[in-house]
mmCIF file of C-alpha atoms in Angstrom:
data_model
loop_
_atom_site.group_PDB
_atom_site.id
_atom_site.type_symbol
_atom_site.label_atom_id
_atom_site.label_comp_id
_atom_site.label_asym_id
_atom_site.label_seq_id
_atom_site.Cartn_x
_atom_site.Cartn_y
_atom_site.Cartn_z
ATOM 1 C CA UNK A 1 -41.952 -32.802 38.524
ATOM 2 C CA UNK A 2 -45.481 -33.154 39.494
ATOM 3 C CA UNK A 3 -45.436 -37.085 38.895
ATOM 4 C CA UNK A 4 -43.008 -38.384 41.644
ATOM 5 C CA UNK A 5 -44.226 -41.378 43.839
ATOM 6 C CA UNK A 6 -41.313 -41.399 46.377
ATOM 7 C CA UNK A 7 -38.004 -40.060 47.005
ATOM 8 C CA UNK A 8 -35.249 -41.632 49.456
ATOM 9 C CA UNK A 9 -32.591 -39.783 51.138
ATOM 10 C CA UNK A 10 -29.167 -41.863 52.296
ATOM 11 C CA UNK A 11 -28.236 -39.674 55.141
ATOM 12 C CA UNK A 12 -28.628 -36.236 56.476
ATOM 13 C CA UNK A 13 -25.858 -34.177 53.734
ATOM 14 C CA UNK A 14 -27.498 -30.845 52.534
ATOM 15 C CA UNK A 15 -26.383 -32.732 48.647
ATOM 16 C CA UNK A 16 -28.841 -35.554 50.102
ATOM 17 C CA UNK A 17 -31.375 -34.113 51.940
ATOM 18 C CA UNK A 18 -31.801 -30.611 50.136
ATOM 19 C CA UNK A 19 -34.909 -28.718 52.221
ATOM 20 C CA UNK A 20 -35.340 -26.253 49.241
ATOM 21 C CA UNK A 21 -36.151 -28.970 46.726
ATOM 22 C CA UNK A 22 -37.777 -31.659 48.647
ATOM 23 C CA UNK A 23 -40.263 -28.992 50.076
ATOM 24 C CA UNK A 24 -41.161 -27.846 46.336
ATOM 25 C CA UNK A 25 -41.326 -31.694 45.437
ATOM 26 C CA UNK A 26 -43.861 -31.966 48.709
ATOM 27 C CA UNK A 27 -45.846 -28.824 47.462
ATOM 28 C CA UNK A 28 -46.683 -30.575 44.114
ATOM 29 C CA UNK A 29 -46.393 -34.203 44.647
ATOM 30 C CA UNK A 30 -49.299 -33.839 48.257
ATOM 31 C CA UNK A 31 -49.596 -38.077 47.870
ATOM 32 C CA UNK A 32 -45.440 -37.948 47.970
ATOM 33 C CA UNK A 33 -43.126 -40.768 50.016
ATOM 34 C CA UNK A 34 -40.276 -39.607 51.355
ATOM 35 C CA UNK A 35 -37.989 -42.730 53.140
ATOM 36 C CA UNK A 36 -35.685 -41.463 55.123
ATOM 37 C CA UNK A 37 -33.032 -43.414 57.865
ATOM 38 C CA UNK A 38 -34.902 -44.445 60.771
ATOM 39 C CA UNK A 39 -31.645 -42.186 62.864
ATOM 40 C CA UNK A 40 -32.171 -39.159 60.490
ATOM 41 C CA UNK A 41 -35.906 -38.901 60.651
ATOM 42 C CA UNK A 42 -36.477 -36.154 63.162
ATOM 43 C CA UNK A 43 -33.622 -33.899 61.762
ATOM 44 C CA UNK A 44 -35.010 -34.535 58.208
ATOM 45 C CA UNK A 45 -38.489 -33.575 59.233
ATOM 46 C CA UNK A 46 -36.701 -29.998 61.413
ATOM 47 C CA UNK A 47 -35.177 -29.484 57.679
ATOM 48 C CA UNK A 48 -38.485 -29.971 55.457
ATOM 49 C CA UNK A 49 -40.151 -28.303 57.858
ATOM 50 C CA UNK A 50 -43.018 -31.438 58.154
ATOM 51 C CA UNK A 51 -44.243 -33.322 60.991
ATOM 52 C CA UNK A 52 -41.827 -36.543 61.574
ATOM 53 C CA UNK A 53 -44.874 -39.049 60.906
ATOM 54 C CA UNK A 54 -44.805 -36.654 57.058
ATOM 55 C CA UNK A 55 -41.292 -39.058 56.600
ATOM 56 C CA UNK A 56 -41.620 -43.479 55.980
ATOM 57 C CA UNK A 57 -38.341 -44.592 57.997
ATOM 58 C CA UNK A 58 -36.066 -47.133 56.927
ATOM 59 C CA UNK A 59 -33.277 -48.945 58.558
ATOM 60 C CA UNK A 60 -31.329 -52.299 57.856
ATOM 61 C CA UNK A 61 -32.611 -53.513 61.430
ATOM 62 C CA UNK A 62 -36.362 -53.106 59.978
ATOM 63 C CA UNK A 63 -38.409 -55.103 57.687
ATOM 64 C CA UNK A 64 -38.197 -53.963 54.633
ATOM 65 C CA UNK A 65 -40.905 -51.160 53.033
ATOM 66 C CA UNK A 66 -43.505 -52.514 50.837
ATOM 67 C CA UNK A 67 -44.282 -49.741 48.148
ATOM 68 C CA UNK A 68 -45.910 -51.336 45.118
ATOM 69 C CA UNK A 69 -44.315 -51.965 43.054
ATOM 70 C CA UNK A 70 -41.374 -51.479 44.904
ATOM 71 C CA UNK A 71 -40.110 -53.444 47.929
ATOM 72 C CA UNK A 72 -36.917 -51.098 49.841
ATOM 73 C CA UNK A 73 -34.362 -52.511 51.751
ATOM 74 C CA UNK A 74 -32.059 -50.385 53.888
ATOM 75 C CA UNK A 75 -28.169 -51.698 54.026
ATOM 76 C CA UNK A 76 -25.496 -49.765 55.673
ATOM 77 C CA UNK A 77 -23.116 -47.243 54.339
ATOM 78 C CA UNK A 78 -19.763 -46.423 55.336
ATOM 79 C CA UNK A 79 -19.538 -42.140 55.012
ATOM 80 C CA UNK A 80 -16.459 -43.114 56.587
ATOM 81 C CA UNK A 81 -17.014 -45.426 58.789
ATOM 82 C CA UNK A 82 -20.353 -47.337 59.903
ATOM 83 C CA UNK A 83 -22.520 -44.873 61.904
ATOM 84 C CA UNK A 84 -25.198 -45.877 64.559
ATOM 85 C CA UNK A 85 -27.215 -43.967 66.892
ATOM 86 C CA UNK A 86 -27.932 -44.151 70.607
ATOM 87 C CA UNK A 87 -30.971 -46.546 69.361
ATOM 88 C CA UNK A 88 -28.408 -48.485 67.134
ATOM 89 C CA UNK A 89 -29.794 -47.310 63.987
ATOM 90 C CA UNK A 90 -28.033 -46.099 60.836
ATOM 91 C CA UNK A 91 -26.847 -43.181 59.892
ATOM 92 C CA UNK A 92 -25.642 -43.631 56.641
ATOM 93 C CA UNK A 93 -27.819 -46.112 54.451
ATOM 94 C CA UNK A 94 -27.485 -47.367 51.070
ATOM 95 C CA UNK A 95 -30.900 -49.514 49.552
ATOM 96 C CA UNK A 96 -31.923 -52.108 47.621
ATOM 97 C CA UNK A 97 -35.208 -51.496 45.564
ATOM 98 C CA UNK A 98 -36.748 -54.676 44.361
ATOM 99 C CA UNK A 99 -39.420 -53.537 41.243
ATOM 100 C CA UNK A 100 -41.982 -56.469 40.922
ATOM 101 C CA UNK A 101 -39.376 -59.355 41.488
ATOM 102 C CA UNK A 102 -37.958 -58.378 37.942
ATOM 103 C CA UNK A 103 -35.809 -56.215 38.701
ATOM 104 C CA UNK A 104 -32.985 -55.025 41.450
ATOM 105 C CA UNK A 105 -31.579 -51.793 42.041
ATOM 106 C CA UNK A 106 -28.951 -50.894 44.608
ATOM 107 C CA UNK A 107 -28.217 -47.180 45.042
ATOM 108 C CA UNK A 108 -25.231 -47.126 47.797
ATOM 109 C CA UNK A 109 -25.856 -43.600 48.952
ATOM 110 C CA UNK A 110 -22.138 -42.063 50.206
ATOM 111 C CA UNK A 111 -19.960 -45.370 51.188
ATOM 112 C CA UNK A 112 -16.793 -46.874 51.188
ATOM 113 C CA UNK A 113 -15.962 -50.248 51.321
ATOM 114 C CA UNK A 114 -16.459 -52.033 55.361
ATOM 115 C CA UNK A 115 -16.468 -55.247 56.415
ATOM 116 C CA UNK A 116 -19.201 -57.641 55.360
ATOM 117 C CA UNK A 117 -20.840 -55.237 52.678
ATOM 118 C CA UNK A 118 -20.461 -57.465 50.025
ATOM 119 C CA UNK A 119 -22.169 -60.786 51.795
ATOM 120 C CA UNK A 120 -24.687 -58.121 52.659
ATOM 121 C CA UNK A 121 -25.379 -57.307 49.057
ATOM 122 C CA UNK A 122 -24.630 -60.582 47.187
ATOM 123 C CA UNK A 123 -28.436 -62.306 47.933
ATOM 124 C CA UNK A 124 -29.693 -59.665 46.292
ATOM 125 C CA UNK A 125 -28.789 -60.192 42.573
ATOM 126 C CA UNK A 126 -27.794 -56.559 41.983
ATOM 127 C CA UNK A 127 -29.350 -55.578 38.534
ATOM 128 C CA UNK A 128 -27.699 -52.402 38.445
ATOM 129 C CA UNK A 129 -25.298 -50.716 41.210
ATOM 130 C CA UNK A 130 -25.297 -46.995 41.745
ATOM 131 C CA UNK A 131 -22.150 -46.422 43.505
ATOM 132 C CA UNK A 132 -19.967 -43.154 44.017
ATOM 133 C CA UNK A 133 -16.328 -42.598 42.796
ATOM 134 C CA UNK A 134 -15.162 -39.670 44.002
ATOM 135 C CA UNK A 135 -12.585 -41.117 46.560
ATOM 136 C CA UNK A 136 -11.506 -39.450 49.426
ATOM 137 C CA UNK A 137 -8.378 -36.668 50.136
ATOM 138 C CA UNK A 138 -8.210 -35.632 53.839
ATOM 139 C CA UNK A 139 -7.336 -32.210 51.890
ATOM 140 C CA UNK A 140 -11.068 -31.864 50.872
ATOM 141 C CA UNK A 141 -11.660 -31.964 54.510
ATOM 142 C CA UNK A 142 -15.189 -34.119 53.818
ATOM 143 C CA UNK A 143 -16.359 -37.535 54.443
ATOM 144 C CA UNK A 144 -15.157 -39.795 51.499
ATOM 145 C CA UNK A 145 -16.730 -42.122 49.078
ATOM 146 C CA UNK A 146 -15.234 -45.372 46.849
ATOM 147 C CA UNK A 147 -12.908 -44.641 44.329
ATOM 148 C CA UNK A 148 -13.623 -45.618 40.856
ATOM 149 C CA UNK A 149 -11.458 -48.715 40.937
ATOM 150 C CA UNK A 150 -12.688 -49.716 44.440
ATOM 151 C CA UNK A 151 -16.648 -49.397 42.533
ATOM 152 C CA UNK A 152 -15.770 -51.248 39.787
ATOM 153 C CA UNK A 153 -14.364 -54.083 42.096
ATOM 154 C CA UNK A 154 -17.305 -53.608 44.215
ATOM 155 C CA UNK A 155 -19.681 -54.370 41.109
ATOM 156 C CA UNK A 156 -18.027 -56.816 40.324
ATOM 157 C CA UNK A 157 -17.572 -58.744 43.681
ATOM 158 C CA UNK A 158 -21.503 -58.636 43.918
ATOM 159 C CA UNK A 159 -22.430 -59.687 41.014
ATOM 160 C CA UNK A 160 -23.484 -56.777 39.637
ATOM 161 C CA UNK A 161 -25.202 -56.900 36.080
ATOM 162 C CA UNK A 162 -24.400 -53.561 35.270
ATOM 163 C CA UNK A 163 -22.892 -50.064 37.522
ATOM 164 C CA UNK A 164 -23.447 -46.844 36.813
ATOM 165 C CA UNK A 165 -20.576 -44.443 38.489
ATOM 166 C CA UNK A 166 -22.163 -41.517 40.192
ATOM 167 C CA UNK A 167 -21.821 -38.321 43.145
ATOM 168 C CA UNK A 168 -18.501 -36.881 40.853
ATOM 169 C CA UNK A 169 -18.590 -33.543 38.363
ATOM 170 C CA UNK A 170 -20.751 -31.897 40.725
ATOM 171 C CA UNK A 171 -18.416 -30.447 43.707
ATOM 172 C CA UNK A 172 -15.263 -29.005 41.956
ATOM 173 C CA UNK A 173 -13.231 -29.443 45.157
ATOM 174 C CA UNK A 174 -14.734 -32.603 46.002
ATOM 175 C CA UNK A 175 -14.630 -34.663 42.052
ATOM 176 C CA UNK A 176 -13.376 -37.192 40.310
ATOM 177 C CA UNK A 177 -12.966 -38.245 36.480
ATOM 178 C CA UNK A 178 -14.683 -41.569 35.603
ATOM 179 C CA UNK A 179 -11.261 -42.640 33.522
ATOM 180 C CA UNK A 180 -10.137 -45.045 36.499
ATOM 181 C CA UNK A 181 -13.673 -46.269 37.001
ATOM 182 C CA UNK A 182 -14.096 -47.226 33.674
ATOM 183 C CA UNK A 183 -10.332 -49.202 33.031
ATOM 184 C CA UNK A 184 -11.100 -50.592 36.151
ATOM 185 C CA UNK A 185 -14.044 -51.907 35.174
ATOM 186 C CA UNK A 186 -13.082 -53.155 31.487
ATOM 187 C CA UNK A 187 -9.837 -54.881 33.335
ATOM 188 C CA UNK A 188 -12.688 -56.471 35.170
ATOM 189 C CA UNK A 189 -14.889 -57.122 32.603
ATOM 190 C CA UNK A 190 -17.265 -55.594 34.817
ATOM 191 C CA UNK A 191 -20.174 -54.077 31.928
ATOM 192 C CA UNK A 192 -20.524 -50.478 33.006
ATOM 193 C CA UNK A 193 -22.467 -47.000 32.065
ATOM 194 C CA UNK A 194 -21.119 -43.931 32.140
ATOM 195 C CA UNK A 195 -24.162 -41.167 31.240
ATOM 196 C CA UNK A 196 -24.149 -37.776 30.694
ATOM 197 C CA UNK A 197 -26.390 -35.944 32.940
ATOM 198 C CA UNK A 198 -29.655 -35.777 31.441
ATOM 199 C CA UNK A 199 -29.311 -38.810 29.096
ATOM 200 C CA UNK A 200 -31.825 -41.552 29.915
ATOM 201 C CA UNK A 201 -31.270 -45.423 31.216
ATOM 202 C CA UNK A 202 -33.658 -48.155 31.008
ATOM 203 C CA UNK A 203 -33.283 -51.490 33.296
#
């Protein structure tokens, strides 16, 4: 993977912030951006093991980052609950990636559902939504994500062209099947993608 451009990170989880594989992806990729939460950027850069100017911040209180030929823009996540810092920043981001004005992308990072998230994301046109569905048991004793119902109502609620379910067959104790995702979204008529990993999508 000696071809990346940039790589985000939604919050400070070992599953989204992995210092083993970002460092290799920094060792071959020396021109690499790595976006980060404006909160998160000092424990992201103790974890890489790079200098804190290495990382690009982002945060929904910030302009947005110009990275031709994308254009970023941080929105908050809910990993439960809507998490600032002392400096009122976000821990927990999702973001919008604009490609050329063509396109939009919105990858939700870990979230649930919180108040004003979809008036947040509506402007936006959503293209395609990458949103989580494996829920949330206090049993698992970990923060929890949307259920597959609650992301199918999501998409739909923003206007979503297409979703793609995601963050689910890769924890066994912390997983969900895509079944209710998907009923959820044909009850919806919500169009939807469910890929198997390593099968390709094009926008």
């Amino acid at each position: 993977l000696d071809f990346i451009d940039v790589v985000t990170s939604s919050h400070n989880h070992t599953d989204h912030l992995d210092g083993e594989t970002l460092g290799l992806l920094l060792d071959v990729n020396p021109n690499l951006t790595v976006v980060v939460p404006t909160a998160n950027r000092e424990f992201a850069a103790d974890r890489l093991q790079v200098d804190a100017e290495r990382l690009t911040p982002i945060d929904p209180t910030e302009p947005s980052l110009e990275l031709e030929p994308f254009r970023l823009h941080a929105v908050p996540a809910a990993h439960e609950t809507v998490d600032l810092d002392d400096a009122g920043k976000c821990k927990y981001i999702g973001l919008v990636v604009e490609c050329r004005n063509k396109y939009s992308i919105y990858h939700s990072g870990d979230t649930m559902l919180y108040s004003g998230m979809v008036d947040t994301l509506k402007p936006f046109n959503v293209d395609l939504a990458l949103l989580p569905i494996n829920g949330r048991l206090p049993e698992r004793r970990v923060a929890g994500n949307l259920w597959g119902r609650e992301a199918a109502s999501l998409a739909k609620d923003i206007g979503a062209s297409m979703v793609i379910p995601c963050h689910y067959e890769m924890f066994e104790f912390n997983t969900e099947a895509p079944d209710e995702f998907v009923r959820e979204c044909e009850r919806l008529d919500q169009p939807y993608r469910v890929l198997q990993c390593g099968e390709r999508f094009s926008v």
